[in-house]
Coordinates of C-alpha atoms in Angstrom, one line a residue:
Chain A
A1 CA -7.0 -1.8 -36.0
Q2 CA -4.5 0.2 -33.9
T3 CA -4.3 -0.6 -30.2
V4 CA -2.5 0.9 -27.2
T5 CA -1.4 -1.1 -24.2
Q6 CA -0.4 0.1 -20.8
S7 CA 0.6 -2.9 -18.8
Q8 CA 1.0 -1.1 -15.4
P9 CA -2.4 -0.3 -13.9
E10 CA -0.7 1.3 -10.9
M11 CA 2.7 2.7 -10.1
S12 CA 4.1 4.5 -7.1
V13 CA 7.1 6.8 -6.6
Q14 CA 8.6 8.8 -3.8
E15 CA 9.0 12.6 -4.1
A16 CA 12.2 13.6 -6.0
E17 CA 12.6 10.1 -7.4
T18 CA 12.2 9.0 -11.0
V19 CA 9.5 6.8 -12.4
T20 CA 8.9 5.3 -15.8
L21 CA 5.5 4.5 -17.2
S22 CA 5.3 1.9 -20.0
C23 CA 3.2 2.0 -23.2
T24 CA 3.3 -0.2 -26.3
Y25 CA 1.1 0.1 -29.4
D26 CA 0.3 -1.8 -32.5
T27 CA 0.0 -0.2 -35.9
S28 CA 0.8 -0.8 -39.5
E29 CA 1.2 2.9 -40.2
S30 CA 4.5 4.6 -40.6
D31 CA 3.5 8.2 -39.8
Y32 CA 1.6 8.9 -36.6
Y33 CA 1.6 10.8 -33.3
L34 CA 2.0 9.5 -29.8
F35 CA 0.9 11.4 -26.7
W36 CA 0.9 11.1 -22.9
Y37 CA -2.0 12.8 -21.2
K38 CA -2.4 13.4 -17.5
Q39 CA -5.7 13.2 -15.8
P40 CA -5.7 14.5 -12.2
P41 CA -8.6 14.0 -9.8
S42 CA -10.3 17.0 -11.4
R43 CA -10.5 14.7 -14.5
Q44 CA -9.3 17.4 -16.8
M45 CA -7.2 15.9 -19.7
I46 CA -3.9 17.6 -19.8
L47 CA -1.3 17.0 -22.5
V48 CA 2.0 16.2 -21.0
I49 CA 4.2 15.4 -24.1
R50 CA 3.9 14.3 -27.7
Q51 CA 6.2 12.6 -30.2
E52 CA 6.0 12.5 -33.9
A53 CA 6.9 9.1 -35.3
Y54 CA 9.2 10.4 -38.0
K55 CA 11.4 12.1 -35.4
Q56 CA 14.2 9.9 -34.0
Q57 CA 14.9 12.3 -31.2
N58 CA 13.0 11.7 -28.0
A59 CA 10.7 14.5 -26.9
T60 CA 11.3 16.2 -23.6
E61 CA 9.2 18.8 -21.6
N62 CA 11.0 19.9 -18.5
R63 CA 10.8 16.9 -16.0
F64 CA 9.0 14.7 -18.5
S65 CA 10.8 12.8 -21.3
V66 CA 9.9 9.8 -23.5
N67 CA 11.8 6.8 -24.7
F68 CA 10.4 6.2 -28.2
Q69 CA 11.4 3.0 -29.8
K70 CA 9.7 2.9 -33.2
A71 CA 10.8 -0.6 -34.2
A72 CA 9.7 -2.0 -30.9
K73 CA 6.5 0.1 -30.9
S74 CA 7.3 1.3 -27.4
F75 CA 6.7 4.7 -26.0
S76 CA 7.5 5.1 -22.3
L77 CA 7.2 8.2 -20.1
K78 CA 9.9 9.1 -17.6
I79 CA 9.1 11.6 -14.9
S80 CA 12.1 13.0 -13.1
D81 CA 12.2 14.7 -9.7
S82 CA 8.6 13.5 -9.0
Q83 CA 6.3 16.0 -7.3
L84 CA 3.1 15.5 -5.3
G85 CA 1.3 17.2 -8.1
D86 CA 2.3 14.5 -10.5
A87 CA -0.1 12.1 -8.9
A88 CA -2.7 11.3 -11.5
M89 CA -3.9 8.9 -14.1
Y90 CA -1.7 8.9 -17.1
F91 CA -2.9 7.8 -20.5
C92 CA -0.8 6.9 -23.5
A93 CA -2.6 7.8 -26.8
Y94 CA -2.0 7.2 -30.5
R95 CA -3.2 9.2 -33.5
A96 CA -2.9 7.9 -37.0
L97 CA -3.1 9.9 -40.2
M98 CA -1.0 12.8 -39.4
Y99 CA -2.4 16.1 -40.7
E100 CA -5.9 14.6 -41.2
A101 CA -8.7 16.6 -39.4
G102 CA -11.0 14.6 -37.3
T103 CA -8.9 11.5 -36.7
A104 CA -9.5 10.1 -33.2
L105 CA -7.1 9.5 -30.4
I106 CA -6.8 5.9 -29.3
F107 CA -6.1 5.6 -25.6
G108 CA -4.5 3.0 -23.4
K109 CA -6.3 1.9 -20.2
G110 CA -4.2 4.2 -18.1
T111 CA -1.7 4.0 -15.3
T112 CA -2.5 5.5 -11.9
L113 CA 0.5 7.1 -10.4
S114 CA 0.7 7.8 -6.7
V115 CA 3.5 10.0 -5.2
S116 CA 4.4 9.8 -1.6
S117 CA 6.4 12.2 0.5
Chain B
A1 CA -5.7 31.7 -23.4
A2 CA -9.1 30.6 -24.4
G3 CA -10.0 27.0 -23.8
V4 CA -12.7 24.6 -25.0
I5 CA -16.0 25.3 -23.2
Q6 CA -18.5 22.7 -22.4
S7 CA -22.0 23.1 -21.0
P8 CA -23.5 22.1 -18.8
R9 CA -20.7 20.8 -16.5
H10 CA -23.0 18.5 -14.7
L11 CA -26.3 17.0 -15.8
I12 CA -28.6 14.6 -14.1
K13 CA -31.3 12.8 -16.1
E14 CA -33.8 10.0 -15.6
K15 CA -33.8 6.8 -17.8
R16 CA -35.4 7.3 -21.2
E17 CA -35.0 11.0 -21.0
T18 CA -33.0 13.1 -23.5
A19 CA -29.9 15.2 -23.0
T20 CA -28.0 17.8 -25.1
L21 CA -24.4 18.5 -24.4
K22 CA -22.8 21.6 -26.0
C23 CA -19.2 22.3 -26.9
Y24 CA -17.6 25.6 -27.9
P25 CA -14.1 25.0 -29.5
I26 CA -11.2 27.3 -29.1
P27 CA -11.4 30.2 -31.6
R28 CA -10.1 29.4 -35.0
H29 CA -10.3 25.6 -34.3
D30 CA -12.4 24.1 -37.1
T31 CA -12.5 20.5 -35.8
V32 CA -14.4 19.1 -32.9
Y33 CA -14.2 15.6 -31.3
W34 CA -16.5 13.9 -28.7
Y35 CA -15.2 11.3 -26.3
Q36 CA -17.0 9.3 -23.6
Q37 CA -15.2 8.2 -20.4
G38 CA -16.9 5.8 -18.1
P39 CA -15.9 5.4 -14.5
G40 CA -12.4 4.0 -14.2
Q41 CA -12.1 3.7 -18.0
D42 CA -10.1 5.3 -20.8
P43 CA -11.8 7.9 -23.1
Q44 CA -13.6 6.3 -26.0
F45 CA -14.0 8.2 -29.2
L46 CA -17.6 8.9 -30.3
I47 CA -17.5 11.2 -33.3
S48 CA -15.7 14.1 -34.9
F49 CA -16.6 17.0 -37.2
Y50 CA -14.4 19.0 -39.6
E51 CA -15.8 22.2 -41.2
K52 CA -19.3 21.2 -40.1
M53 CA -19.1 17.8 -41.8
Q54 CA -18.8 14.5 -40.0
S55 CA -15.2 13.4 -40.2
D56 CA -14.8 10.2 -38.3
K57 CA -17.1 7.9 -36.3
G58 CA -16.4 5.7 -33.4
S59 CA -18.5 3.7 -31.0
I60 CA -21.4 6.1 -30.9
P61 CA -24.8 4.5 -30.2
D62 CA -27.6 5.0 -32.7
R63 CA -29.5 6.8 -29.9
F64 CA -26.9 9.6 -30.0
S65 CA -26.5 12.2 -32.7
A66 CA -24.3 15.2 -33.1
Q67 CA -23.6 18.1 -35.4
Q68 CA -21.4 21.0 -35.8
F69 CA -22.9 24.4 -36.5
S70 CA -21.8 27.4 -38.7
D71 CA -20.0 29.0 -35.7
Y72 CA -18.1 25.7 -35.2
H73 CA -19.8 24.9 -31.9
S74 CA -21.1 21.3 -31.6
E75 CA -23.9 19.6 -29.8
L76 CA -24.2 16.0 -28.8
N77 CA -27.8 14.8 -28.5
M78 CA -28.6 11.7 -26.5
S79 CA -32.0 10.1 -26.5
S80 CA -33.6 7.2 -24.6
L81 CA -30.9 7.5 -21.9
E82 CA -29.7 4.3 -20.2
L83 CA -28.0 3.9 -16.9
G84 CA -24.8 2.9 -18.8
D85 CA -24.7 6.3 -20.4
S86 CA -23.6 7.8 -17.1
A87 CA -20.1 9.0 -17.9
L88 CA -17.8 12.0 -18.4
Y89 CA -18.2 13.4 -21.9
F90 CA -15.3 15.3 -23.3
C91 CA -15.2 17.6 -26.2
A92 CA -11.9 18.4 -27.8
S93 CA -11.0 20.8 -30.7
S94 CA -8.0 21.0 -33.0
P95 CA -6.8 23.7 -35.4
L96 CA -5.8 23.5 -39.0
A97 CA -2.5 25.1 -38.0
G98 CA -0.3 22.3 -36.8
G99 CA -2.2 19.8 -39.0
H100 CA -4.8 19.0 -36.4
N101 CA -2.3 16.8 -34.7
E102 CA -3.0 18.1 -31.2
Q103 CA -6.4 18.0 -29.6
F104 CA -7.3 20.4 -26.8
F105 CA -9.8 19.0 -24.3
G106 CA -12.6 20.8 -22.5
P107 CA -13.3 20.2 -18.8
G108 CA -16.0 17.6 -19.6
T109 CA -19.7 17.2 -18.9
R110 CA -20.5 14.7 -16.2
L111 CA -23.8 13.0 -17.0
T112 CA -25.6 11.0 -14.4
V113 CA -28.5 8.8 -15.5
L114 CA -30.8 7.7 -12.6

């Protein structure tokens, strides 16, 4: 069974600084998707960034970028120029069976990020 | 842009009662997923439907059942409620376009069982 591990329960960063959240996963699949979701206090699940396993290029979305190491099964999230609004719980998620309808997301336990001014 | 709609947003029930949660996917999304998130926990997959047929099944208790209707909305029926069922229940939907690879989450229904 696939598993997702986030080893940092809590992280903190100062405004305008950079922080990296770690995620590792275990799978025997070769094709899959990886995601980072943000869950602010409102508890809405917001997609931050996604990465297709077959793509070697790391995904970027504005201040958010990932370091995807397929061989090491590592998928870290870097947040640059941190803002107060980035404070939230961040979940790493894995999805097997690309292009299959109904396949579940498997989430890590989450990392709570606090941002101080 | 239209989003996933869940109703009700908040629900309070007594032990042993029943509850029905509803989910209206984004238009033209044919797949619906249900997740349960307990306090301080990560979302756990319950069940999914594609074109009104059950697609995948996770850790859904036998006391729970769900279905997807012809208009693609879905309902999660929960019976004999227990205190441990208190959680945030998310519905998500995905479209055929893009290969169902991205799931769009609704705001959740917060269920409290007293």
